[in-house]
JSON list of C-alpha atoms in Angstrom, two decimals:
[
{"chain": "A", "resi": 1, "resn": "MET", "atom": "CA", "xyz": [-24.65, -19.27, -18.68]},
{"chain": "A", "resi": 2, "resn": "LYS", "atom": "CA", "xyz": [-22.60, -19.29, -15.46]},
{"chain": "A", "resi": 3, "resn": "GLN", "atom": "CA", "xyz": [-19.40, -18.50, -17.39]},
{"chain": "A", "resi": 4, "resn": "LEU", "atom": "CA", "xyz": [-21.12, -15.52, -19.03]},
{"chain": "A", "resi": 5, "resn": "ARG", "atom": "CA", "xyz": [-22.04, -14.08, -15.61]},
{"chain": "A", "resi": 6, "resn": "ILE", "atom": "CA", "xyz": [-18.47, -14.55, -14.35]},
{"chain": "A", "resi": 7, "resn": "ALA", "atom": "CA", "xyz": [-17.04, -12.88, -17.47]},
{"chain": "A", "resi": 8, "resn": "ARG", "atom": "CA", "xyz": [-19.51, -10.00, -17.19]},
{"chain": "A", "resi": 9, "resn": "GLY", "atom": "CA", "xyz": [-18.64, -9.54, -13.49]},
{"chain": "A", "resi": 10, "resn": "LEU", "atom": "CA", "xyz": [-14.93, -9.60, -14.31]},
{"chain": "A", "resi": 11, "resn": "VAL", "atom": "CA", "xyz": [-15.37, -6.95, -17.01]},
{"chain": "A", "resi": 12, "resn": "LEU", "atom": "CA", "xyz": [-17.40, -4.71, -14.65]},
{"chain": "A", "resi": 13, "resn": "THR", "atom": "CA", "xyz": [-14.74, -5.11, -11.95]},
{"chain": "A", "resi": 14, "resn": "MET", "atom": "CA", "xyz": [-12.01, -4.12, -14.41]},
{"chain": "A", "resi": 15, "resn": "PHE", "atom": "CA", "xyz": [-13.98, -1.02, -15.50]},
{"chain": "A", "resi": 16, "resn": "ALA", "atom": "CA", "xyz": [-14.50, -0.01, -11.86]},
{"chain": "A", "resi": 17, "resn": "PHE", "atom": "CA", "xyz": [-10.77, -0.44, -11.14]},
{"chain": "A", "resi": 18, "resn": "VAL", "atom": "CA", "xyz": [-9.70, 1.57, -14.19]},
{"chain": "A", "resi": 19, "resn": "GLY", "atom": "CA", "xyz": [-12.17, 4.32, -13.28]},
{"chain": "A", "resi": 20, "resn": "ALA", "atom": "CA", "xyz": [-10.91, 4.49, -9.69]},
{"chain": "A", "resi": 21, "resn": "VAL", "atom": "CA", "xyz": [-7.30, 4.68, -10.85]},
{"chain": "A", "resi": 22, "resn": "GLY", "atom": "CA", "xyz": [-8.18, 7.44, -13.33]},
{"chain": "A", "resi": 23, "resn": "ILE", "atom": "CA", "xyz": [-9.95, 9.50, -10.67]},
{"chain": "A", "resi": 24, "resn": "HIS", "atom": "CA", "xyz": [-6.99, 9.06, -8.30]},
{"chain": "A", "resi": 25, "resn": "HIS", "atom": "CA", "xyz": [-4.47, 10.21, -10.91]},
{"chain": "A", "resi": 26, "resn": "SER", "atom": "CA", "xyz": [-6.56, 13.21, -11.96]},
{"chain": "A", "resi": 27, "resn": "ALA", "atom": "CA", "xyz": [-6.82, 14.30, -8.32]},
{"chain": "A", "resi": 28, "resn": "GLN", "atom": "CA", "xyz": [-3.04, 14.02, -7.98]},
{"chain": "A", "resi": 29, "resn": "ALA", "atom": "CA", "xyz": [-2.54, 16.05, -11.14]},
{"chain": "A", "resi": 30, "resn": "ARG", "atom": "CA", "xyz": [-4.66, 18.88, -9.76]},
{"chain": "A", "resi": 31, "resn": "ASP", "atom": "CA", "xyz": [-2.62, 18.94, -6.54]},
{"chain": "A", "resi": 32, "resn": "SER", "atom": "CA", "xyz": [0.69, 19.32, -8.37]},
{"chain": "A", "resi": 33, "resn": "ASP", "atom": "CA", "xyz": [2.59, 22.53, -8.96]},
{"chain": "A", "resi": 34, "resn": "ASP", "atom": "CA", "xyz": [1.70, 22.74, -12.66]},
{"chain": "A", "resi": 35, "resn": "CYS", "atom": "CA", "xyz": [0.13, 25.95, -13.98]},
{"chain": "A", "resi": 36, "resn": "GLU", "atom": "CA", "xyz": [-2.84, 25.68, -16.32]},
{"chain": "A", "resi": 37, "resn": "ALA", "atom": "CA", "xyz": [-3.58, 29.27, -17.30]},
{"chain": "A", "resi": 38, "resn": "PRO", "atom": "CA", "xyz": [-4.24, 30.07, -20.96]},
{"chain": "A", "resi": 39, "resn": "VAL", "atom": "CA", "xyz": [-1.21, 31.59, -22.68]},
{"chain": "A", "resi": 40, "resn": "ASN", "atom": "CA", "xyz": [-3.10, 34.74, -23.72]},
{"chain": "A", "resi": 41, "resn": "ALA", "atom": "CA", "xyz": [-3.55, 35.59, -20.00]},
{"chain": "A", "resi": 42, "resn": "TRP", "atom": "CA", "xyz": [0.16, 35.32, -19.16]},
{"chain": "A", "resi": 43, "resn": "LYS", "atom": "CA", "xyz": [2.23, 38.32, -18.13]},
{"chain": "A", "resi": 44, "resn": "PRO", "atom": "CA", "xyz": [5.27, 38.96, -20.33]},
{"chain": "A", "resi": 45, "resn": "ARG", "atom": "CA", "xyz": [8.79, 37.84, -19.41]},
{"chain": "A", "resi": 46, "resn": "ASP", "atom": "CA", "xyz": [9.76, 41.47, -18.79]},
{"chain": "A", "resi": 47, "resn": "ALA", "atom": "CA", "xyz": [7.19, 41.56, -15.96]},
{"chain": "A", "resi": 48, "resn": "VAL", "atom": "CA", "xyz": [8.88, 38.49, -14.43]},
{"chain": "A", "resi": 49, "resn": "ARG", "atom": "CA", "xyz": [12.27, 40.21, -14.65]},
{"chain": "A", "resi": 50, "resn": "THR", "atom": "CA", "xyz": [10.86, 43.38, -13.06]},
{"chain": "A", "resi": 51, "resn": "MET", "atom": "CA", "xyz": [9.25, 41.41, -10.22]},
{"chain": "A", "resi": 52, "resn": "ALA", "atom": "CA", "xyz": [12.51, 39.52, -9.64]},
{"chain": "A", "resi": 53, "resn": "GLN", "atom": "CA", "xyz": [14.47, 42.76, -9.53]},
{"chain": "A", "resi": 54, "resn": "GLN", "atom": "CA", "xyz": [12.03, 44.17, -6.94]},
{"chain": "A", "resi": 55, "resn": "LYS", "atom": "CA", "xyz": [12.62, 41.09, -4.77]},
{"chain": "A", "resi": 56, "resn": "GLY", "atom": "CA", "xyz": [16.38, 41.45, -5.11]},
{"chain": "A", "resi": 57, "resn": "TRP", "atom": "CA", "xyz": [16.73, 38.34, -7.25]},
{"chain": "A", "resi": 58, "resn": "GLN", "atom": "CA", "xyz": [19.45, 38.02, -9.88]},
{"chain": "A", "resi": 59, "resn": "ILE", "atom": "CA", "xyz": [18.09, 35.86, -12.73]},
{"chain": "A", "resi": 60, "resn": "ASP", "atom": "CA", "xyz": [20.46, 33.43, -14.43]},
{"chain": "A", "resi": 61, "resn": "ARG", "atom": "CA", "xyz": [17.77, 31.58, -16.37]},
{"chain": "A", "resi": 62, "resn": "LEU", "atom": "CA", "xyz": [14.10, 32.19, -17.17]},
{"chain": "A", "resi": 63, "resn": "ARG", "atom": "CA", "xyz": [12.15, 29.46, -18.92]},
{"chain": "A", "resi": 64, "resn": "ILE", "atom": "CA", "xyz": [8.73, 27.83, -19.09]},
{"chain": "A", "resi": 65, "resn": "ASP", "atom": "CA", "xyz": [8.19, 24.50, -17.31]},
{"chain": "A", "resi": 66, "resn": "ASP", "atom": "CA", "xyz": [4.86, 22.70, -16.75]},
{"chain": "A", "resi": 67, "resn": "GLY", "atom": "CA", "xyz": [2.97, 25.81, -17.82]},
{"chain": "A", "resi": 68, "resn": "CYS", "atom": "CA", "xyz": [4.74, 27.99, -15.23]},
{"chain": "A", "resi": 69, "resn": "TYR", "atom": "CA", "xyz": [7.60, 30.43, -15.44]},
{"chain": "A", "resi": 70, "resn": "GLU", "atom": "CA", "xyz": [10.70, 28.85, -13.91]},
{"chain": "A", "resi": 71, "resn": "VAL", "atom": "CA", "xyz": [13.38, 31.20, -12.61]},
{"chain": "A", "resi": 72, "resn": "LYS", "atom": "CA", "xyz": [16.88, 30.10, -11.62]},
{"chain": "A", "resi": 73, "resn": "GLY", "atom": "CA", "xyz": [19.29, 32.53, -10.02]},
{"chain": "A", "resi": 74, "resn": "ARG", "atom": "CA", "xyz": [20.39, 34.07, -6.73]},
{"chain": "A", "resi": 75, "resn": "ASP", "atom": "CA", "xyz": [18.18, 35.61, -4.08]},
{"chain": "A", "resi": 76, "resn": "ALA", "atom": "CA", "xyz": [18.82, 38.86, -2.20]},
{"chain": "A", "resi": 77, "resn": "ASP", "atom": "CA", "xyz": [21.15, 36.99, 0.20]},
{"chain": "A", "resi": 78, "resn": "GLY", "atom": "CA", "xyz": [23.21, 35.55, -2.66]},
{"chain": "A", "resi": 79, "resn": "ARG", "atom": "CA", "xyz": [21.91, 31.97, -2.28]},
{"chain": "A", "resi": 80, "resn": "ARG", "atom": "CA", "xyz": [21.11, 29.95, -5.40]},
{"chain": "A", "resi": 81, "resn": "PHE", "atom": "CA", "xyz": [17.44, 29.11, -5.86]},
{"chain": "A", "resi": 82, "resn": "LYS", "atom": "CA", "xyz": [14.87, 27.85, -8.34]},
{"chain": "A", "resi": 83, "resn": "ALA", "atom": "CA", "xyz": [11.31, 29.18, -8.29]},
{"chain": "A", "resi": 84, "resn": "LYS", "atom": "CA", "xyz": [8.13, 28.35, -10.21]},
{"chain": "A", "resi": 85, "resn": "LEU", "atom": "CA", "xyz": [5.87, 31.33, -10.79]},
{"chain": "A", "resi": 86, "resn": "ASP", "atom": "CA", "xyz": [2.22, 31.47, -11.78]},
{"chain": "A", "resi": 87, "resn": "PRO", "atom": "CA", "xyz": [2.32, 33.11, -15.24]},
{"chain": "A", "resi": 88, "resn": "VAL", "atom": "CA", "xyz": [-0.83, 35.17, -14.65]},
{"chain": "A", "resi": 89, "resn": "THR", "atom": "CA", "xyz": [-0.31, 36.50, -11.10]},
{"chain": "A", "resi": 90, "resn": "LEU", "atom": "CA", "xyz": [3.48, 35.98, -10.82]},
{"chain": "A", "resi": 91, "resn": "ASP", "atom": "CA", "xyz": [2.87, 34.43, -7.39]},
{"chain": "A", "resi": 92, "resn": "VAL", "atom": "CA", "xyz": [5.51, 31.94, -6.29]},
{"chain": "A", "resi": 93, "resn": "VAL", "atom": "CA", "xyz": [4.09, 28.42, -6.69]},
{"chain": "A", "resi": 94, "resn": "ARG", "atom": "CA", "xyz": [7.17, 26.58, -5.44]},
{"chain": "A", "resi": 95, "resn": "THR", "atom": "CA", "xyz": [10.75, 27.40, -4.45]},
{"chain": "A", "resi": 96, "resn": "LYS", "atom": "CA", "xyz": [13.84, 25.33, -3.94]},
{"chain": "A", "resi": 97, "resn": "ARG", "atom": "CA", "xyz": [17.05, 26.70, -2.47]},
{"chain": "A", "resi": 98, "resn": "GLU", "atom": "CA", "xyz": [20.63, 25.53, -2.88]},
{"chain": "A", "resi": 99, "resn": "ASP", "atom": "CA", "xyz": [20.86, 24.89, 0.87]},
{"chain": "A", "resi": 100, "resn": "ASP", "atom": "CA", "xyz": [17.75, 22.68, 0.88]},
{"chain": "A", "resi": 101, "resn": "ASP", "atom": "CA", "xyz": [19.64, 19.57, 1.88]},
{"chain": "A", "resi": 102, "resn": "HIS", "atom": "CA", "xyz": [18.28, 16.36, 3.28]},
{"chain": "A", "resi": 103, "resn": "ASP", "atom": "CA", "xyz": [19.64, 16.60, 6.82]},
{"chain": "A", "resi": 104, "resn": "GLY", "atom": "CA", "xyz": [16.63, 18.47, 8.17]},
{"chain": "A", "resi": 105, "resn": "ALA", "atom": "CA", "xyz": [18.47, 21.80, 8.47]},
{"chain": "A", "resi": 106, "resn": "ARG", "atom": "CA", "xyz": [16.51, 23.59, 5.74]},
{"chain": "A", "resi": 107, "resn": "GLY", "atom": "CA", "xyz": [16.65, 27.31, 5.90]},
{"chain": "A", "resi": 108, "resn": "ARG", "atom": "CA", "xyz": [18.14, 27.44, 9.40]},
{"chain": "A", "resi": 109, "resn": "LEU", "atom": "CA", "xyz": [20.66, 30.10, 10.11]},
{"chain": "A", "resi": 110, "resn": "PRO", "atom": "CA", "xyz": [23.94, 29.00, 11.67]},
{"chain": "A", "resi": 111, "resn": "ASP", "atom": "CA", "xyz": [23.93, 29.22, 15.46]},
{"chain": "A", "resi": 112, "resn": "ALA", "atom": "CA", "xyz": [25.82, 32.27, 16.68]},
{"chain": "A", "resi": 113, "resn": "ASN", "atom": "CA", "xyz": [27.22, 30.27, 19.61]},
{"chain": "A", "resi": 114, "resn": "SER", "atom": "CA", "xyz": [28.16, 27.22, 17.57]},
{"chain": "A", "resi": 115, "resn": "GLY", "atom": "CA", "xyz": [30.85, 25.26, 19.34]},
{"chain": "A", "resi": 116, "resn": "LYS", "atom": "CA", "xyz": [30.40, 27.09, 22.66]},
{"chain": "A", "resi": 117, "resn": "PRO", "atom": "CA", "xyz": [28.40, 25.74, 25.62]},
{"chain": "A", "resi": 118, "resn": "PRO", "atom": "CA", "xyz": [25.32, 27.73, 26.68]},
{"chain": "A", "resi": 119, "resn": "ALA", "atom": "CA", "xyz": [26.11, 30.60, 29.05]},
{"chain": "A", "resi": 120, "resn": "ASP", "atom": "CA", "xyz": [24.22, 29.12, 32.03]},
{"chain": "A", "resi": 121, "resn": "ALA", "atom": "CA", "xyz": [25.62, 25.58, 31.75]},
{"chain": "A", "resi": 122, "resn": "PRO", "atom": "CA", "xyz": [28.06, 24.53, 34.48]},
{"chain": "A", "resi": 123, "resn": "PRO", "atom": "CA", "xyz": [31.67, 24.16, 33.27]},
{"chain": "A", "resi": 124, "resn": "GLU", "atom": "CA", "xyz": [31.77, 20.45, 34.17]},
{"chain": "A", "resi": 125, "resn": "GLY", "atom": "CA", "xyz": [28.62, 19.72, 32.16]},
{"chain": "A", "resi": 126, "resn": "LEU", "atom": "CA", "xyz": [25.00, 19.09, 33.05]},
{"chain": "A", "resi": 127, "resn": "LEU", "atom": "CA", "xyz": [25.06, 15.35, 33.67]},
{"chain": "A", "resi": 128, "resn": "LYS", "atom": "CA", "xyz": [27.67, 12.99, 34.98]},
{"chain": "A", "resi": 129, "resn": "PRO", "atom": "CA", "xyz": [27.67, 9.27, 34.21]},
{"chain": "A", "resi": 130, "resn": "GLY", "atom": "CA", "xyz": [25.50, 7.36, 36.70]},
{"chain": "A", "resi": 131, "resn": "THR", "atom": "CA", "xyz": [23.53, 10.38, 37.94]},
{"chain": "A", "resi": 132, "resn": "LYS", "atom": "CA", "xyz": [19.82, 10.99, 37.46]},
{"chain": "A", "resi": 133, "resn": "PRO", "atom": "CA", "xyz": [18.70, 14.27, 35.94]},
{"chain": "A", "resi": 134, "resn": "GLN", "atom": "CA", "xyz": [16.84, 16.70, 38.19]},
{"chain": "A", "resi": 135, "resn": "VAL", "atom": "CA", "xyz": [13.99, 18.60, 36.59]},
{"chain": "A", "resi": 136, "resn": "GLN", "atom": "CA", "xyz": [12.51, 21.92, 37.64]},
{"chain": "A", "resi": 137, "resn": "ILE", "atom": "CA", "xyz": [9.24, 23.07, 36.09]},
{"chain": "A", "resi": 138, "resn": "ARG", "atom": "CA", "xyz": [8.73, 26.81, 36.17]}
]
């Protein structure tokens, strides 16, 4: 009798675990960048090309991925990009640019004064070894 209770408790625990994992995965699936619109509601590929042309995009490839339109090409500035578009509204769901590297400099423009010290910095530098910085709060 005791073994039956233990087995029943073990089975109920397993069902609870499987249910919790299933709920977790379905919540993650809803948060992804997949599109789930019915195909009969989609706008045609020509509409995607027209929208891209209005944005100044040059399309190299147009395909369907995860229920979304996926566009690869160059943007108005000539940078390579990949974009996922909602097939019904043609809103951009996700974009990825060629310069999206992993050094934390995403999308930053190069500094116009790169390599030059700031205009108000003293020629010998701001700090010398062994000195304490002085701070002024304005």
